[in-house]
C-alpha positions as MATLAB code, in Angstrom:
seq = 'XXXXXXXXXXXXXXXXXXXXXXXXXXXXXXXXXXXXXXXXXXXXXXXXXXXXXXXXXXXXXXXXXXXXXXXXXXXXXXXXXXXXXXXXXXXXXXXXXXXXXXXXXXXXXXXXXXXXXXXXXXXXXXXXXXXXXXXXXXXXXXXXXXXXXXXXXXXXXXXXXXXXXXXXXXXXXXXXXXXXXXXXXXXXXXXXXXXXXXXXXXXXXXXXXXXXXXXXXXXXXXXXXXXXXXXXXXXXXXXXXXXXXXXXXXXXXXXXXXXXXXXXXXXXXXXXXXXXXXXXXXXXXXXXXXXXXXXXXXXXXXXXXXXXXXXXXXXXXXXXXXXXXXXXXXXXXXXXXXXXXXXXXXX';
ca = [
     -29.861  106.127  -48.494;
     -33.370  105.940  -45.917;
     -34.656  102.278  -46.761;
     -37.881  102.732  -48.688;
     -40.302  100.248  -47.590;
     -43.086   99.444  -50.003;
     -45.956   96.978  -48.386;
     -47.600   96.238  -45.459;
     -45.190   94.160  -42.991;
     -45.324   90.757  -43.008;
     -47.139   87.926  -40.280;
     -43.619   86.884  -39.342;
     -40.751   88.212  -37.522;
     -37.020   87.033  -39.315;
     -36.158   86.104  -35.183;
     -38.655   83.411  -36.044;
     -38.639   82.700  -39.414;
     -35.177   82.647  -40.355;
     -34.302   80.064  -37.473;
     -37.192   78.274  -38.477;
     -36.668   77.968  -42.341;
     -32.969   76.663  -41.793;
     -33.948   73.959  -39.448;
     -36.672   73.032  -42.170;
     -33.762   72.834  -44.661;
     -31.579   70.922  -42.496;
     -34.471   68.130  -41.807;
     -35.220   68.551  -45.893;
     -31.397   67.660  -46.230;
     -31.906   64.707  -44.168;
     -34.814   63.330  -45.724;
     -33.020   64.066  -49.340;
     -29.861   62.177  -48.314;
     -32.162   59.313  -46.730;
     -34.812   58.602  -49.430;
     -33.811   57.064  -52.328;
     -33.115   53.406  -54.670;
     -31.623   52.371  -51.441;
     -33.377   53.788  -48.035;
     -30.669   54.749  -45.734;
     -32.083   55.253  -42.003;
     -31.535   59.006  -40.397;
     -29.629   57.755  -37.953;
     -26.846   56.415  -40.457;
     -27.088   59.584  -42.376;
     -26.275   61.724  -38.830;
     -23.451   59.343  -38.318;
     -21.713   59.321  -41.371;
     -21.923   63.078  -41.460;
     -20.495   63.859  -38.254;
     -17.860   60.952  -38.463;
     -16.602   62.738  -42.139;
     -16.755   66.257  -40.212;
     -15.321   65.541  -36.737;
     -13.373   61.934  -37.349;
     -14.082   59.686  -34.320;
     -16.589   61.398  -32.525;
     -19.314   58.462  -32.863;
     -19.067   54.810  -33.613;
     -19.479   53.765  -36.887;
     -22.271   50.905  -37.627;
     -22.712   51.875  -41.170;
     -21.418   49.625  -44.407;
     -18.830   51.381  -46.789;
     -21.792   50.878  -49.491;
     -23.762   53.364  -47.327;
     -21.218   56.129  -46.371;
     -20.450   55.974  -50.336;
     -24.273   56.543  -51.292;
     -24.640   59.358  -48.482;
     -21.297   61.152  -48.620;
     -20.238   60.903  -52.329;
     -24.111   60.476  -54.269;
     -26.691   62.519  -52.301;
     -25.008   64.732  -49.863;
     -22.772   66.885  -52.270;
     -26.891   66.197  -54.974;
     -28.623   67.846  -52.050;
     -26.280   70.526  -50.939;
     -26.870   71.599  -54.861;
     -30.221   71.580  -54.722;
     -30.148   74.299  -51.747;
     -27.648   76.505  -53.887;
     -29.249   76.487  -56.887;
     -33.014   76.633  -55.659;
     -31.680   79.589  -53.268;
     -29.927   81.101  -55.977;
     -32.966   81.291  -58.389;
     -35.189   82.393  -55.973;
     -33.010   84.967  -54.887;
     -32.542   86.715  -58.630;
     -36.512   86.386  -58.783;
     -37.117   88.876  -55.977;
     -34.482   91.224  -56.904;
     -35.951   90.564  -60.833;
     -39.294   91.029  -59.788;
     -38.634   94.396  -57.658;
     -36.623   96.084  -59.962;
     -38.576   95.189  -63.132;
     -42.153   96.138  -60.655;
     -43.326   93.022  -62.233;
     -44.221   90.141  -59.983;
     -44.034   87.912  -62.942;
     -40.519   87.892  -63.617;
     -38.221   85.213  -63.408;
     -34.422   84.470  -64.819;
     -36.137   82.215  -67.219;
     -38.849   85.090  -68.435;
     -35.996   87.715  -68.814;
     -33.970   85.205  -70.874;
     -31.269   84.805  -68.527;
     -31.838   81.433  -67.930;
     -32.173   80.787  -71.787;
     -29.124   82.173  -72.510;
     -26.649   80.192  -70.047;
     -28.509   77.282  -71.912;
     -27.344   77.614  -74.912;
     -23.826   78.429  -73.906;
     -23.719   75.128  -72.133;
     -25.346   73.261  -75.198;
     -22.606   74.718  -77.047;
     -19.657   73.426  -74.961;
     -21.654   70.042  -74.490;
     -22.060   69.481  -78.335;
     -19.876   71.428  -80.240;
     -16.722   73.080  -78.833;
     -15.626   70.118  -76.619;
     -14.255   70.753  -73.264;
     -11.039   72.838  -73.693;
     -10.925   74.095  -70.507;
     -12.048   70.846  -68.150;
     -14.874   71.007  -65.901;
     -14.977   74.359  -65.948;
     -15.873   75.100  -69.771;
     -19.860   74.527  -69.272;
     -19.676   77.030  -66.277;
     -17.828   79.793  -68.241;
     -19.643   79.529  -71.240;
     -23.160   78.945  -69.153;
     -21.997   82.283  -67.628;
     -20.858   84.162  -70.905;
     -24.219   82.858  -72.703;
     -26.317   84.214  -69.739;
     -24.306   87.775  -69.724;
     -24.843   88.047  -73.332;
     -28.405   87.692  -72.990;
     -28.823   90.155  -70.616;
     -26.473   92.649  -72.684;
     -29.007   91.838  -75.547;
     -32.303   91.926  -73.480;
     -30.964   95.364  -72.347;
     -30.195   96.468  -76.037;
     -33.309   95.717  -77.162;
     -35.282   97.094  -74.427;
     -33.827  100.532  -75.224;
     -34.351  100.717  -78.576;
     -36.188  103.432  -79.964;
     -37.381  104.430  -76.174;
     -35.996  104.821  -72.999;
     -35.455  101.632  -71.208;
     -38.539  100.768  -68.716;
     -39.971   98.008  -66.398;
     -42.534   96.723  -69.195;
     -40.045   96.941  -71.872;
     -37.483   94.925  -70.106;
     -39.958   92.188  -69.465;
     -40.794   92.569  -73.480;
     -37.580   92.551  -74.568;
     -36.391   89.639  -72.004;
     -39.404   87.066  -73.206;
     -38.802   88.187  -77.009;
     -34.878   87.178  -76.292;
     -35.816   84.199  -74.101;
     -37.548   82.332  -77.246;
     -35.360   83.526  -79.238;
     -32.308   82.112  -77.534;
     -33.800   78.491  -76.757;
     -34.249   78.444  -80.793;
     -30.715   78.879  -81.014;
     -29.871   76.403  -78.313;
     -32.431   73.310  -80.326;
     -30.670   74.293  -83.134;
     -27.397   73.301  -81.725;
     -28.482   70.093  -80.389;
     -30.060   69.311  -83.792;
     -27.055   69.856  -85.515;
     -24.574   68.237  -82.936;
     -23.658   64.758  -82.267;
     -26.765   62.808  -82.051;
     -24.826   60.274  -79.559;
     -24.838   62.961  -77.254;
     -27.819   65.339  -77.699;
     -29.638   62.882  -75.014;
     -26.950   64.302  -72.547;
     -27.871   67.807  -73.789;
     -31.983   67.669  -73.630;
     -31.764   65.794  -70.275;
     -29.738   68.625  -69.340;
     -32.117   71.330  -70.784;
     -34.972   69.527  -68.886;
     -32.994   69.985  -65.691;
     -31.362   67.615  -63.321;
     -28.742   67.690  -60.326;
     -27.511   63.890  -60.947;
     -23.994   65.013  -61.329;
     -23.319   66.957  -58.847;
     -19.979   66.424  -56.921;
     -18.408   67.838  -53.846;
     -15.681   69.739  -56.632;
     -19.006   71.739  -58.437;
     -19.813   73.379  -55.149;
     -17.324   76.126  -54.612;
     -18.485   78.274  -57.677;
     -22.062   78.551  -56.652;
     -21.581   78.863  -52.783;
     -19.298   81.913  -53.433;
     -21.816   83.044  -55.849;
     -24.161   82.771  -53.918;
     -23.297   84.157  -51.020;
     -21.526   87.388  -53.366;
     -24.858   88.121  -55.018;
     -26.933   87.381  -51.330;
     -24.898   90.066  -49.733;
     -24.772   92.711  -52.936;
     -29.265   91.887  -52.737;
     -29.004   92.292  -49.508;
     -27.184   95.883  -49.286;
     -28.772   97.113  -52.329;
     -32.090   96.584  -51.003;
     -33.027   99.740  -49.825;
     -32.497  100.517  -53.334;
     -34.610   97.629  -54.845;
     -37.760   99.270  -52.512;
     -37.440  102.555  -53.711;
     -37.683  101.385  -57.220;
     -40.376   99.252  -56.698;
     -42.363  102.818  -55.773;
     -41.467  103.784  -59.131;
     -39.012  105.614  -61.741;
     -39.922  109.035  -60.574;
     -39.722  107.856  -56.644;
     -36.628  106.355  -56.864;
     -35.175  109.003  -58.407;
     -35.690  112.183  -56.338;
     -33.868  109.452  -53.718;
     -31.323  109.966  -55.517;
     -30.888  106.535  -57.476;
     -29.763  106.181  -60.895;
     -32.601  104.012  -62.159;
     -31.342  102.823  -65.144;
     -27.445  101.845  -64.143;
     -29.318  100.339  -60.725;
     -31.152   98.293  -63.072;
     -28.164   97.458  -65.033;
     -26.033   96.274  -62.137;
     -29.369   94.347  -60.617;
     -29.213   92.366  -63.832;
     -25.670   91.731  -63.662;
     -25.823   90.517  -61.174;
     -28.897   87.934  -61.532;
     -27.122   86.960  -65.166;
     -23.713   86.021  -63.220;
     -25.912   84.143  -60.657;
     -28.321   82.596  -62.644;
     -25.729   81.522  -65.293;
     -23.247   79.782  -62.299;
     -26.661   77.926  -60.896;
     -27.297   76.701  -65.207;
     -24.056   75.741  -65.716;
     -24.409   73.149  -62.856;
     -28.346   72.418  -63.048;
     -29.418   73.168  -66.183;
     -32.960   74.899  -66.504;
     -35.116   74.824  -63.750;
     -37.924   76.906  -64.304;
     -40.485   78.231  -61.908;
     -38.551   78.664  -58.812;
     -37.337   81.977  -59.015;
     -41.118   83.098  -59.981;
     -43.084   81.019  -57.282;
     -40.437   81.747  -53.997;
     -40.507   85.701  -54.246;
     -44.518   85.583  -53.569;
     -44.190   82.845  -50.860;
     -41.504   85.337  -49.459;
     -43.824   88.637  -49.381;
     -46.919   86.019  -47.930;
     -44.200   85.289  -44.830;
     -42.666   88.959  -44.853;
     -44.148   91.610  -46.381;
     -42.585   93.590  -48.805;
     -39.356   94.880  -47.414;
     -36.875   92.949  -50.136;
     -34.160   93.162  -47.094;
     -36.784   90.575  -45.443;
     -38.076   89.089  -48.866;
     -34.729   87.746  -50.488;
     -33.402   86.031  -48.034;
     -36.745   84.440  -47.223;
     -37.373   83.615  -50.905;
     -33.472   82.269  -51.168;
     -34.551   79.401  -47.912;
     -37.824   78.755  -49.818;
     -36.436   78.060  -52.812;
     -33.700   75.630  -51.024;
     -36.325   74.118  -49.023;
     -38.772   73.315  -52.485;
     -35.890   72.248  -54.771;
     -34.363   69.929  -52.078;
     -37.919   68.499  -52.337;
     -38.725   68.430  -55.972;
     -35.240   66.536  -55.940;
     -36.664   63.970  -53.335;
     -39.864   63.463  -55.721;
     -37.936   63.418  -59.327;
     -35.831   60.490  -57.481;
     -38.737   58.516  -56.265;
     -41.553   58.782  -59.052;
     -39.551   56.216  -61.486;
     -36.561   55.106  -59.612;
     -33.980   53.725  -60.182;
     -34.160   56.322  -62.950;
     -34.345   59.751  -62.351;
     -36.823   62.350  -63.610;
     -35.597   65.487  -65.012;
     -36.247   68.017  -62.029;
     -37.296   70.772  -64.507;
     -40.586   68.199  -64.882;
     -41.456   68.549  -61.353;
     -40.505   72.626  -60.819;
     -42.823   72.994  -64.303;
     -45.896   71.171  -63.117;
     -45.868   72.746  -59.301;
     -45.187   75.957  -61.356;
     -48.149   75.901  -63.920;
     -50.416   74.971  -60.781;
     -49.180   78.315  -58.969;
     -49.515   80.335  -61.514;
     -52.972   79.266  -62.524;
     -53.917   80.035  -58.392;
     -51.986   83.296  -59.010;
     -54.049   84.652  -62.100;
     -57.334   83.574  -59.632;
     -55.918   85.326  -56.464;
     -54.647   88.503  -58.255;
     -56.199   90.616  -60.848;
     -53.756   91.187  -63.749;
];
């Protein structure tokens, strides 16, 4: 179908941008893997990186301590960081066009709520029958059910719209953390610190063997975003709009939030909740772009890997040797751009 493009265009061309935002990312990745407990200079960091990808190409000077820290600890922690703060950002912008609400988020929608509780539920109470990958499956199925309920509920006694989606998605969203608190108040106390520190958000387990399920992920959803988007633009012009285009409104919507539940429940399952990104990186997209969401997801998905890689760095630092729950740090940026969002836009 002709791309529908809502919005003025943005400041930036992608020639610029896009080369731009990945270098950023790549010198965030750096920093990341060379801040921490112990300080690890850049140049080490380079070294040990290019001596595990291309073996002998440069002399190694580094202890075995510090290849451990950089290759096994904070590489595979900040690689995660990028997926999941990509991954978020990336189901906010296709959220927020095809809901016409710039407020909405994984976490407002009850996505995120619901791939919560399935992973409290295989934390505390079901046990691990299927290895490492029972929190990811039943993150996913808890997040799909969500949506299947938010989508129920939104169509009850109406036909389903943007407002009533959003409605029905913070209605579920309570809802479903209730049920998740319950669990952890009825599970093994020994490990319900395991499960709130997870609810809280944190990317302190991540290992090079939890990255294939959210790069392919990832990259799946990026590209269906991506050729869907002429789609997402008309819709964000309205019902009526999109539908003398010839869309389907309602199954579009349907497979736009199957798509951000099978997403957003991968990125839970390995993070836990991280709110605010996918509701702050969609508007910090349309600043850079304008409004074309062929332009806007892909810049929200390298802002969102760019801040979490960040919030990362500070949840490390502000009381090391412990770490701080990243879902602190994404909250309190988050309630400070949302209060300078109510003052810069009339809702």
């Amino acid at each position: 179908m002709q791309n529908a493009t809502p919005g003025r265009h943005g400041r930036l061309r992608p020639a610029l941008l896009y080369p731009a935002g990945i270098l950023l990312l790549l010198m965030s990745i750096s920093a990341a893997v060379s801040i921490g407990t112990v300080f690890v200079p850049m140049p080490v960091v380079w070294g040990v990186i290019a001596d595990r990808l291309l073996p002998g190409l440069v002399e190694q000077d580094w202890s075995a301590g510090q290849e451990a820290i950089i290759w096994n600890i904070r590489l595979p922690r900040s690689i995660l960081a990028c997926l999941v703060g990509a991954g978020l950002a990336a189901v906010g912008a296709s959220l927020q066009a095809v809901t016409r609400n710039q407020l909405a988020d994984p976490h407002l929608l009850g996505i995120s709520s619901g791939g919560a509780f399935g992973a409290v539920l295989a934390l505390l109470h079901t046990g691990m029958f299927l290895g490492q990958l029972t929190v990811p499956l039943l993150s996913f199925l808890g997040a799909i059910s969500a949506t299947v309920i938010v989508l129920a509920v939104s169509r009850l006694a109406a036909a389903m719209s943007a407002t009533r989606l959003v409605l029905a998605g913070v209605a579920v969203s309570f809802a479903v953390m209730s049920c998740a608190n319950l669990l952890i108040f009825l599970g093994d106390p020994r490990a319900a610190h395991t499960a709130v520190f997870w609810m809280l958000g944190g990317l302190g387990l991540a290992q090079w063997s939890h990255l294939p399920v959210p790069v392919v992920g990832l990259v799946g959803c990026l590209v269906y975003f991506h050729l869907r988007s002429g789609e997402l633009n008309a819709v964000t012009l309205g019902d009526e709009t999109a539908s003398t285009l010839g869309i389907s409104v309602t199954r579009f919507r349907l497979s736009v939030f199957a798509a951000g539940a099978l997403l957003t429940g991968i990125m839970v399952a390995y993070s836990g909740i991280i709110g605010f990104v996918g509701l702050m990186m969609p508007h910090i997209a349309r600043m850079l772009v304008g409004g074309d969401n062929a332009r806007v997801i892909p810049a929200a998905a390298l802002s969102g890997a760019v801040f979490l890689v960040w919030a990362d760095i500070v949840s490390r630092s502000v009381v090391a040797p412990e770490d701080m729950p990243i879902g602190i740090i994404t909250g309190l940026v988050g309630g400070v751009f949302f209060i300078w969002l109510l003052r810069r836009r009339k809702y």
